[in-house]
PDB file of C-alpha atoms in Angstrom:
ATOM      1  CA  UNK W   1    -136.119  41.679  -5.380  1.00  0.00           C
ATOM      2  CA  UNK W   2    -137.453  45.094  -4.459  1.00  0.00           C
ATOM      3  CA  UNK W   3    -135.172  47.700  -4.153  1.00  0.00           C
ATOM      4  CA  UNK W   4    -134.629  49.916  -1.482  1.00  0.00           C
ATOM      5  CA  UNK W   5    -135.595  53.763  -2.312  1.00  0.00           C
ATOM      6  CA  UNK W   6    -132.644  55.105   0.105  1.00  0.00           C
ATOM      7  CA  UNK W   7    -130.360  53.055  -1.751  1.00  0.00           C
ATOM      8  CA  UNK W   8    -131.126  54.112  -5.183  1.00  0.00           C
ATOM      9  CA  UNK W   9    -131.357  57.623  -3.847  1.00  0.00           C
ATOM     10  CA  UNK W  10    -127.240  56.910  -2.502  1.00  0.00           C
ATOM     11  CA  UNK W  11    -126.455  55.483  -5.726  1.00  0.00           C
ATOM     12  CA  UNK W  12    -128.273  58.411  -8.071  1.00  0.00           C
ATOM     13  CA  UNK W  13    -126.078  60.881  -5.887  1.00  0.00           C
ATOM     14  CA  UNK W  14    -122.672  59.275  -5.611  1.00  0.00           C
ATOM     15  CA  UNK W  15    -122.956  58.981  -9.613  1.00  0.00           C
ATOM     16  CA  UNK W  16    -123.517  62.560  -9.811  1.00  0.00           C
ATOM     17  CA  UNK W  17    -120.587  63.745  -7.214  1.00  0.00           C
ATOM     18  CA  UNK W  18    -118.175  61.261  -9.317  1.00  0.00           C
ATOM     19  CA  UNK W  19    -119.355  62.779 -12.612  1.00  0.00           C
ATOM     20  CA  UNK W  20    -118.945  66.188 -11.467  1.00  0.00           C
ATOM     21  CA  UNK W  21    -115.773  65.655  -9.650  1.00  0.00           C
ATOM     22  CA  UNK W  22    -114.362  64.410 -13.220  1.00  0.00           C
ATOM     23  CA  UNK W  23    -115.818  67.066 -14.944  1.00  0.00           C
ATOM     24  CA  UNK W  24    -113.880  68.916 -12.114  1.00  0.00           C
ATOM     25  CA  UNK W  25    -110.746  67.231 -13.381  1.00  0.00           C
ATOM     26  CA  UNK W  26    -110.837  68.332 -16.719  1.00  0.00           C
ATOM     27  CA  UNK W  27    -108.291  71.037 -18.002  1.00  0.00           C
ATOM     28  CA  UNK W  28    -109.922  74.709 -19.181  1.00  0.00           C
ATOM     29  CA  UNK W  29    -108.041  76.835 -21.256  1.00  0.00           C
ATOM     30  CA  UNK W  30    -107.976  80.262 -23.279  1.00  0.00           C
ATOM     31  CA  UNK W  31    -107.370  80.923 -26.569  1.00  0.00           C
ATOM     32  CA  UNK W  32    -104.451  83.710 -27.703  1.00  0.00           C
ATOM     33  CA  UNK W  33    -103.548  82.844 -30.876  1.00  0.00           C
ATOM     34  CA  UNK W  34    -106.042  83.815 -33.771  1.00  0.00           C
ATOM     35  CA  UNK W  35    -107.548  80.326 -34.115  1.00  0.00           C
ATOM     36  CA  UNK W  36    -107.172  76.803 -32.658  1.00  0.00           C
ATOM     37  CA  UNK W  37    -108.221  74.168 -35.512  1.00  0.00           C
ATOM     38  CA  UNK W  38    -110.414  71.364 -34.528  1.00  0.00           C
ATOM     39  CA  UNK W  39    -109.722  68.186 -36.324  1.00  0.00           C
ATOM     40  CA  UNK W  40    -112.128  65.066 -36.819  1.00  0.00           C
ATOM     41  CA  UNK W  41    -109.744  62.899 -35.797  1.00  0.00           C
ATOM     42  CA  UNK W  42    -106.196  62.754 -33.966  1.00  0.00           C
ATOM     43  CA  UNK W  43    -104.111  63.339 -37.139  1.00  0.00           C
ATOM     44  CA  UNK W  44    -103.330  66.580 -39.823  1.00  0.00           C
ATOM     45  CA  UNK W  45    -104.694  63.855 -42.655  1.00  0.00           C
ATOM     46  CA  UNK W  46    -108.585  64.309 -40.763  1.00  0.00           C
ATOM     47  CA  UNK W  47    -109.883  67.274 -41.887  1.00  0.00           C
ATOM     48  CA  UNK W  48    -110.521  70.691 -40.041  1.00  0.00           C
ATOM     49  CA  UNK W  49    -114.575  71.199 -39.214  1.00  0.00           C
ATOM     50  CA  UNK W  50    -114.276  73.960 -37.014  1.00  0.00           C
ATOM     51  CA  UNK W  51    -112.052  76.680 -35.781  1.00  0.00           C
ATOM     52  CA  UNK W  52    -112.381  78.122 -32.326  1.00  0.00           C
ATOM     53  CA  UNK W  53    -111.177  81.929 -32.135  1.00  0.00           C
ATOM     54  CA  UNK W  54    -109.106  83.820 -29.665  1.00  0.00           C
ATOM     55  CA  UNK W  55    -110.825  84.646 -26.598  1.00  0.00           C
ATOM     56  CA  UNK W  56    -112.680  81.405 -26.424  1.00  0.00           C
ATOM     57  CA  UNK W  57    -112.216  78.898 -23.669  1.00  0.00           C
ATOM     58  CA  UNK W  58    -111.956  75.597 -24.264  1.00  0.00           C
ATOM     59  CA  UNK W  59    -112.093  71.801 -22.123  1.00  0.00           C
ATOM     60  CA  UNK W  60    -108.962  69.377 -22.636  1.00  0.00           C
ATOM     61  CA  UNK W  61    -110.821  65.810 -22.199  1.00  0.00           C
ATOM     62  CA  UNK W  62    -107.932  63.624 -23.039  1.00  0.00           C
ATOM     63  CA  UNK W  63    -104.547  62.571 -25.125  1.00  0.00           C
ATOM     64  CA  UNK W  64    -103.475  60.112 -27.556  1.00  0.00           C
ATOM     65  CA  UNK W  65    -100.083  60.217 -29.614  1.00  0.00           C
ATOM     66  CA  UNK W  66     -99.316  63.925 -29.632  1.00  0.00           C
ATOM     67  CA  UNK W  67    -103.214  65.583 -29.987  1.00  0.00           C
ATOM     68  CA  UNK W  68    -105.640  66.616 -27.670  1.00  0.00           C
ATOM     69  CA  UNK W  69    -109.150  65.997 -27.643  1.00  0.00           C
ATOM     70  CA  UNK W  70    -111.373  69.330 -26.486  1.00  0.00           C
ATOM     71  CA  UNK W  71    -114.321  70.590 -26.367  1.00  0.00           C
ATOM     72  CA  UNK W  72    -115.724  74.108 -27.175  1.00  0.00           C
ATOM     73  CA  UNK W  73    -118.406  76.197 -24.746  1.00  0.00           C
ATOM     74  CA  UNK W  74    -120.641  75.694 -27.528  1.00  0.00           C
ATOM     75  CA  UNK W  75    -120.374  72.065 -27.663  1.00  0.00           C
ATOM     76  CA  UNK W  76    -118.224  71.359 -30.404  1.00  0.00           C
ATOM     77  CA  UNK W  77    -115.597  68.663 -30.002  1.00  0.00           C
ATOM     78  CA  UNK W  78    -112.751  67.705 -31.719  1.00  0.00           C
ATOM     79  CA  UNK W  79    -108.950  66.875 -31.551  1.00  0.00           C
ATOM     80  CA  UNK W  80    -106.144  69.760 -31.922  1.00  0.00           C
ATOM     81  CA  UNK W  81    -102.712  69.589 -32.088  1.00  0.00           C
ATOM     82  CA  UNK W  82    -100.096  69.366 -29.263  1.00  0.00           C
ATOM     83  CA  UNK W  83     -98.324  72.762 -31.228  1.00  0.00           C
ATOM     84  CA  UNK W  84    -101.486  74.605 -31.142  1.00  0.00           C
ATOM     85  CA  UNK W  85    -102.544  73.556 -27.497  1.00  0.00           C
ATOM     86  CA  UNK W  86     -99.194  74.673 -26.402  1.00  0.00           C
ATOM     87  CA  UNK W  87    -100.344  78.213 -27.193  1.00  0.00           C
ATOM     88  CA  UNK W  88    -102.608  78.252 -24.947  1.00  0.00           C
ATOM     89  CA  UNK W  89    -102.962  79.622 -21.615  1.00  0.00           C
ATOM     90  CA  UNK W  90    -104.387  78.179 -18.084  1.00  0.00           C
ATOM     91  CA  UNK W  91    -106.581  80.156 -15.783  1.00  0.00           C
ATOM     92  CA  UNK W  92    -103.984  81.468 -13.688  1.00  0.00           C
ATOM     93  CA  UNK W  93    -102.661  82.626 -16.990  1.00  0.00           C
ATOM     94  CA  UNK W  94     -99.744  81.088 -17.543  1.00  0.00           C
ATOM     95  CA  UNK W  95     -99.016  79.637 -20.736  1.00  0.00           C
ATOM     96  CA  UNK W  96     -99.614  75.884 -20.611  1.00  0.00           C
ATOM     97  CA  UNK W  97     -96.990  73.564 -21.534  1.00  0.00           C
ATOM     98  CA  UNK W  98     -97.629  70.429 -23.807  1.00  0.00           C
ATOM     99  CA  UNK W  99     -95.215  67.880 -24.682  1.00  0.00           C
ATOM    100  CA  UNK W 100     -94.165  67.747 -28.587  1.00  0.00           C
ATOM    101  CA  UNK W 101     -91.092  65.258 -28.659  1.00  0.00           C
ATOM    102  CA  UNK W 102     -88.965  67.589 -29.039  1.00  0.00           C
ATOM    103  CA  UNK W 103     -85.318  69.043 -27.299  1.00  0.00           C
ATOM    104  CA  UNK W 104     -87.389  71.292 -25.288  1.00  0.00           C
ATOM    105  CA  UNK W 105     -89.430  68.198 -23.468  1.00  0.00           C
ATOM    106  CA  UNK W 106     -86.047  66.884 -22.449  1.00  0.00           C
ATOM    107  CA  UNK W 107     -84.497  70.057 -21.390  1.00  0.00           C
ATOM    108  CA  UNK W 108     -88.149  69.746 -19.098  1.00  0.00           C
ATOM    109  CA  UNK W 109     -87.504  66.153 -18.639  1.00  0.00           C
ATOM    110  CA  UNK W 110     -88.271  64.999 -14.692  1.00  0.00           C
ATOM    111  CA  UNK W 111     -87.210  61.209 -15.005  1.00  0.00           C
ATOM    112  CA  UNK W 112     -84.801  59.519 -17.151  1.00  0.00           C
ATOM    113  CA  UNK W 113     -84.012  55.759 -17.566  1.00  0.00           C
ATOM    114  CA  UNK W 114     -81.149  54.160 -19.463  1.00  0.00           C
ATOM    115  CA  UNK W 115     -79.702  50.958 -20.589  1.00  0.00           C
ATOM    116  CA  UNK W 116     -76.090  50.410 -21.355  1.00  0.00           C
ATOM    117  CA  UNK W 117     -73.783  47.667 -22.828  1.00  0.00           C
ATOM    118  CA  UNK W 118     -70.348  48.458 -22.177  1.00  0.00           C
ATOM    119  CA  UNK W 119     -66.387  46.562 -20.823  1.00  0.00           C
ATOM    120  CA  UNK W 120     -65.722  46.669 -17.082  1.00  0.00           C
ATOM    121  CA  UNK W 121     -62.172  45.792 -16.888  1.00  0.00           C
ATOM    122  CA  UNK W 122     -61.905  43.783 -20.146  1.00  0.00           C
ATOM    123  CA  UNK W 123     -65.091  41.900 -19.168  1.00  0.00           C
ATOM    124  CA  UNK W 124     -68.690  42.809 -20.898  1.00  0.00           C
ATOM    125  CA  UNK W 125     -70.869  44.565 -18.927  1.00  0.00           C
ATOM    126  CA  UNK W 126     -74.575  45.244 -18.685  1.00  0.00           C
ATOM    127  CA  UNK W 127     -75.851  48.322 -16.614  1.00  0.00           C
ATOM    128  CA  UNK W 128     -79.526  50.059 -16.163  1.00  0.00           C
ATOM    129  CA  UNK W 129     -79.696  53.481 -14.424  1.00  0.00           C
ATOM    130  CA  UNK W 130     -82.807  55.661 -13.048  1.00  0.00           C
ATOM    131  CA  UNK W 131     -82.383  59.629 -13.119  1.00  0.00           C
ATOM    132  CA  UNK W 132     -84.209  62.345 -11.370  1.00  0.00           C
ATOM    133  CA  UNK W 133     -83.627  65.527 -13.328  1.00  0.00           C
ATOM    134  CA  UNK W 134     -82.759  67.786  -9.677  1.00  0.00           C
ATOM    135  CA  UNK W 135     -82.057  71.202 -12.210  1.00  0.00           C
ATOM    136  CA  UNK W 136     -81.015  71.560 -15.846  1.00  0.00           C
ATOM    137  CA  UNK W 137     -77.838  71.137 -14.658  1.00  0.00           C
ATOM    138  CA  UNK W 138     -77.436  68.518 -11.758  1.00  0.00           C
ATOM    139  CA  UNK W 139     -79.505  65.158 -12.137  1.00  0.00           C
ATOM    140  CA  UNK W 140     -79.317  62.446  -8.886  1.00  0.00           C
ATOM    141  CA  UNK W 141     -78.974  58.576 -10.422  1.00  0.00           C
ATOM    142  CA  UNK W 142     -79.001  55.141  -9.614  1.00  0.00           C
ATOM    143  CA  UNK W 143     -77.603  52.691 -11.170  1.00  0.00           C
ATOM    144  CA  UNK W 144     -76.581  48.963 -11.415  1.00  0.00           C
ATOM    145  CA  UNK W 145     -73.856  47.440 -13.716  1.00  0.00           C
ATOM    146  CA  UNK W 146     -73.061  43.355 -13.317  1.00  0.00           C
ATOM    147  CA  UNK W 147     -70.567  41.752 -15.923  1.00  0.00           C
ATOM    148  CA  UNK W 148     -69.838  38.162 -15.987  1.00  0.00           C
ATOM    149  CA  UNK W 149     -66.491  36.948 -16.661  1.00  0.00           C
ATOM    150  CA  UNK W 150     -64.401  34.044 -16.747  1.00  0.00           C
ATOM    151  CA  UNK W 151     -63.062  34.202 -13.498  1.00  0.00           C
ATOM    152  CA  UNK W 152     -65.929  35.902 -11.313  1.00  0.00           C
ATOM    153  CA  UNK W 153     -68.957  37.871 -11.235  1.00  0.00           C
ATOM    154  CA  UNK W 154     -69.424  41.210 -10.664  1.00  0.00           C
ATOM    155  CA  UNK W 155     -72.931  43.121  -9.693  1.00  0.00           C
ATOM    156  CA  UNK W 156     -71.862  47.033  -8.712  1.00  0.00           C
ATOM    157  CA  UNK W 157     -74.734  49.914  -7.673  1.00  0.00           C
ATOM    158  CA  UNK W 158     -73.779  53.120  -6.907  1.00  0.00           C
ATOM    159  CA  UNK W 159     -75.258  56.606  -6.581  1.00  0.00           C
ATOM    160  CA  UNK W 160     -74.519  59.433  -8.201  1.00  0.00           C
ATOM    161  CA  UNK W 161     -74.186  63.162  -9.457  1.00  0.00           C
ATOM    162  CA  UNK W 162     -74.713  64.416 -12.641  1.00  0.00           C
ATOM    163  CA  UNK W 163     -72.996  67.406 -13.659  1.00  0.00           C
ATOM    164  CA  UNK W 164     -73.832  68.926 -17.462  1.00  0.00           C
ATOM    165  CA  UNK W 165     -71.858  71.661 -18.261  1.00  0.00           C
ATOM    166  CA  UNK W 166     -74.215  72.599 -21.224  1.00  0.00           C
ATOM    167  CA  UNK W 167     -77.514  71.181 -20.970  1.00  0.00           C
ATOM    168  CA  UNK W 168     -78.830  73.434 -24.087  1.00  0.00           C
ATOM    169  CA  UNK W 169     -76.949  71.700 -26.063  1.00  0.00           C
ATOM    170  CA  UNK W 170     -78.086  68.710 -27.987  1.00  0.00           C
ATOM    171  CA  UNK W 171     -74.457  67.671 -28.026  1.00  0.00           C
ATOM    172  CA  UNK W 172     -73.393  68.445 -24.606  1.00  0.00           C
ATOM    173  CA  UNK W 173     -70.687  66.644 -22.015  1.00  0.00           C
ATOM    174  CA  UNK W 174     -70.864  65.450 -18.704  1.00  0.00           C
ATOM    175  CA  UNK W 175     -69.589  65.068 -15.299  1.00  0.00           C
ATOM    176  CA  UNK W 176     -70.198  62.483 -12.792  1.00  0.00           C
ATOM    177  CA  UNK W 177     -69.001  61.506  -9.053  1.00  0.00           C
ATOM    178  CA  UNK W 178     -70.748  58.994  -6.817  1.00  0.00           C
ATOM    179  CA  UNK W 179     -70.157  56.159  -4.378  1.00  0.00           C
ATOM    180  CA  UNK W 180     -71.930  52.541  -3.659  1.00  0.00           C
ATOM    181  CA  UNK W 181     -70.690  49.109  -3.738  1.00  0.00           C
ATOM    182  CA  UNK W 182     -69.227  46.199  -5.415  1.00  0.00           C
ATOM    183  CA  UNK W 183     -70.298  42.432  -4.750  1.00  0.00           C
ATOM    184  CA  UNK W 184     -67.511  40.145  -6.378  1.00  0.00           C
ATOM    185  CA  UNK W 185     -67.823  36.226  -6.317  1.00  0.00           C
ATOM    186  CA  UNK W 186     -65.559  33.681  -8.446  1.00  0.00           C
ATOM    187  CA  UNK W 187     -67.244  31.253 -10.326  1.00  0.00           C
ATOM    188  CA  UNK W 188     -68.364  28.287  -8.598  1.00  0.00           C
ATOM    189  CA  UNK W 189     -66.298  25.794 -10.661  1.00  0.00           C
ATOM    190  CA  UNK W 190     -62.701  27.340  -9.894  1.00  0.00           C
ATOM    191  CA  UNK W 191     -63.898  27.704  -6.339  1.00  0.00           C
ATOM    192  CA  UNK W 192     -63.696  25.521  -3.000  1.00  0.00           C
ATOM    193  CA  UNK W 193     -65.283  27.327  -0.902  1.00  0.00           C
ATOM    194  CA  UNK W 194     -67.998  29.552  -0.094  1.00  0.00           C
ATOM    195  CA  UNK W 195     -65.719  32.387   1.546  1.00  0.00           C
ATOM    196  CA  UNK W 196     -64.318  33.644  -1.132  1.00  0.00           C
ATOM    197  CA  UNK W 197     -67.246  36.423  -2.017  1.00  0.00           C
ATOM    198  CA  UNK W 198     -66.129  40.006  -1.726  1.00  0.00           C
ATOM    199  CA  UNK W 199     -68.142  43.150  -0.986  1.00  0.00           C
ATOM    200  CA  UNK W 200     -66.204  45.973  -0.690  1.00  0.00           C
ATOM    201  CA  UNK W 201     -67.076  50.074  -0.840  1.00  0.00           C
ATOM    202  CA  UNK W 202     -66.522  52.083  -3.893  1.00  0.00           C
ATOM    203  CA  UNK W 203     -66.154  55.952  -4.866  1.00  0.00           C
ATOM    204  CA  UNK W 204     -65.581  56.510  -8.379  1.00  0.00           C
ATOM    205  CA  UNK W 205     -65.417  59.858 -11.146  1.00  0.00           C
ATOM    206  CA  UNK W 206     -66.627  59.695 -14.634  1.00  0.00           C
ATOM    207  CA  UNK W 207     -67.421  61.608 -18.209  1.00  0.00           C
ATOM    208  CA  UNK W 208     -69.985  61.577 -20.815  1.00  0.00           C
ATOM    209  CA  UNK W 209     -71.181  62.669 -23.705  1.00  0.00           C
ATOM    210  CA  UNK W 210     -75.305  62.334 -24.091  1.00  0.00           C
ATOM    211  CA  UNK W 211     -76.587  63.265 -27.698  1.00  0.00           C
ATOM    212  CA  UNK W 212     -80.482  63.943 -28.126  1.00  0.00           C
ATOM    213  CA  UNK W 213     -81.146  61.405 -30.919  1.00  0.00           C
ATOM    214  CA  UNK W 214     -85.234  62.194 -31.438  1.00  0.00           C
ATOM    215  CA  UNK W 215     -88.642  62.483 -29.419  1.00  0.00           C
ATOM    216  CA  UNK W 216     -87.839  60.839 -26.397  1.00  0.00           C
ATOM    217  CA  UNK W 217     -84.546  59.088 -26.677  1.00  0.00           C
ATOM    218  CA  UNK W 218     -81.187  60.340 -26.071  1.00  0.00           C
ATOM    219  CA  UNK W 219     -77.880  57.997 -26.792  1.00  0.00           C
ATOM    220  CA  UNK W 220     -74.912  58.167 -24.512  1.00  0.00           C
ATOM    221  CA  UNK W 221     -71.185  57.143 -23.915  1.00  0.00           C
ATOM    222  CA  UNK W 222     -69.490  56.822 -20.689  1.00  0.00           C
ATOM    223  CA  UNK W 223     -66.475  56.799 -19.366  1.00  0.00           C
ATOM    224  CA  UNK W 224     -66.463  55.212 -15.380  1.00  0.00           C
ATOM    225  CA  UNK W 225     -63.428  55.385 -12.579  1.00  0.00           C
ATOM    226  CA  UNK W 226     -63.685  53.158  -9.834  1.00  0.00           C
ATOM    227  CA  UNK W 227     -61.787  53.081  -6.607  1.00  0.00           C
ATOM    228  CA  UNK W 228     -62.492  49.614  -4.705  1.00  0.00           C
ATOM    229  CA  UNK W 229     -61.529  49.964  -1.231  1.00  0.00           C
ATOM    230  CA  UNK W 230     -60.860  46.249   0.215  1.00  0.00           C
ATOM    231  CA  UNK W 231     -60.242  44.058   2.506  1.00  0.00           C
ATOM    232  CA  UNK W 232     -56.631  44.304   2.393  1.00  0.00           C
ATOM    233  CA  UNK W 233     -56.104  47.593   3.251  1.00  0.00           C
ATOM    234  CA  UNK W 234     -55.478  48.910  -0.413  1.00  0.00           C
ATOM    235  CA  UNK W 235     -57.167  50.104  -3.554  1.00  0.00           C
ATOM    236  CA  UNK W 236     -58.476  48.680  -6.545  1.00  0.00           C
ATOM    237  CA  UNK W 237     -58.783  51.110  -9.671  1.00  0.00           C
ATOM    238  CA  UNK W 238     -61.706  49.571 -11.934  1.00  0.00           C
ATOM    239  CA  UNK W 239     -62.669  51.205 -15.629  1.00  0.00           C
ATOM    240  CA  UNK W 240     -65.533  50.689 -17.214  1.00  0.00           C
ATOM    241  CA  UNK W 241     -66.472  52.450 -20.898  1.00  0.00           C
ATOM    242  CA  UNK W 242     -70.404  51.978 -22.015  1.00  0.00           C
ATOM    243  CA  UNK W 243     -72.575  52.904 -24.728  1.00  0.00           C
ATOM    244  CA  UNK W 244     -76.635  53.046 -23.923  1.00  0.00           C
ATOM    245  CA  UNK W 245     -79.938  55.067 -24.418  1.00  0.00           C
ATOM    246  CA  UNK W 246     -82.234  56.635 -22.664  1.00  0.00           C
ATOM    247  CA  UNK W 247     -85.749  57.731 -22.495  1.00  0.00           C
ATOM    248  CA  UNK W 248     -87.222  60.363 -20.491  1.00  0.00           C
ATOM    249  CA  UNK W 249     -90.447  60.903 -19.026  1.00  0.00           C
TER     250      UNK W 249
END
């Protein structure tokens, strides 16, 4: 099959536009520190065979586990470390930020997600909860809890606000107030009849305590206070205590 010479003359050009534009993509940075070490591989066992000096740009090309692999404007590419890359600065001059695993990545944090096994009402509970960090002190969340007990089931969502009093802390408490609601059904053996399924509105208050265990994982305990408003014209007080984790992105 012959080949058409408009075609290949397309193809020649789209490859270059896509291999500029990712060249395009790639992160330039400056050197302020003394040196930046360049590593042969992505770990401090591979040894150091070249050090790029202060004033000297240099081309972030991609990450794995915590290192960096760059190049130099002389060619010479290697892998250096998230601490040392953090010292650098961007074109606009700013100093760039790079993520270590450390307290300072979660004080950073955008999103959060957590798991938690806790007792709703003498009955265990499961919950899972998303977080959007809105400031360091006020984070929006989502969450849903559903316990299973002998009597009836129980799926809540809700959402919330976060309040933490002391977010620089790595021991620090918190606040919470949200609303959502609460879908109740009895188990299908100790019921008749299909009406008997509840969904009623909620409000509720709660404490914390969240605790930055290490990298990217933070443990917490919860106290929850809910006010079910039913059917009947009166209120149901639910509590619900919960241990869980979290990781944050």
């Amino acid at each position: 099959m012959k080949l058409n010479p408009h075609f290949l003359c397309i193809v020649i050009m789209a490859s270059a536009f896509f291999s500029i534009a990712a060249k395009a993509d790639d992160l330039v940075v400056s050197i302020v520190e003394p040196y930046v070490d360049f590593r042969t591989g992505p770990a401090s066992e591979y040894p150091i065979f070249h050090v790029a000096e202060q004033g000297e740009t240099i081309t972030i090309l991609k990450k794995k586990t915590g290192w960096y692999k760059a190049i130099t404007y002389t060619g010479q590419e290697g892998w250096v470390s998230a601490v040392q890359l953090g010292k650098t600065i961007k074109p606009s001059g700013e100093l760039l930020y790079v993520p270590t695993g450390s307290f300072e990545d979660y004080t950073n944090r955008t999103f959060e997600f957590s798991a938690f096994g806790g007792i709703l009402e003498n009955v265990t509970a499961m919950s899972v909860a998303a977080a959007w960090n809105v400031t360091g002190n006020l984070v929006a969340e989502a969450t849903y809890t559903q316990a299973l007990g002998d009597f009836s089931e129980n799926k809540l969502w809700s959402i919330r606000i976060q309040h933490h009093v002391f977010p620089e802390w790595k021991v620090s408490p918190y606040f919470t107030i949200g609303a959502g609601g609460i879908n109740t059904r009895p188990r299908s053996n100790l019921v008749q009849s299909g009406d008997e399924v509840r969904m009623s509105d909620f409000y509720e208050v709660g404490a914390g305590l969240r605790y930055y265990f290490a990298r990217n994982m933070v443990i917490k305990f919860e106290y929850r206070n809910i006010i079910a408003l039913t059917d009947r014209d009166d209120q149901e007080q639910i509590e619900e205590f919960k241990l869980g984790f979290s990781v944050f992105f």
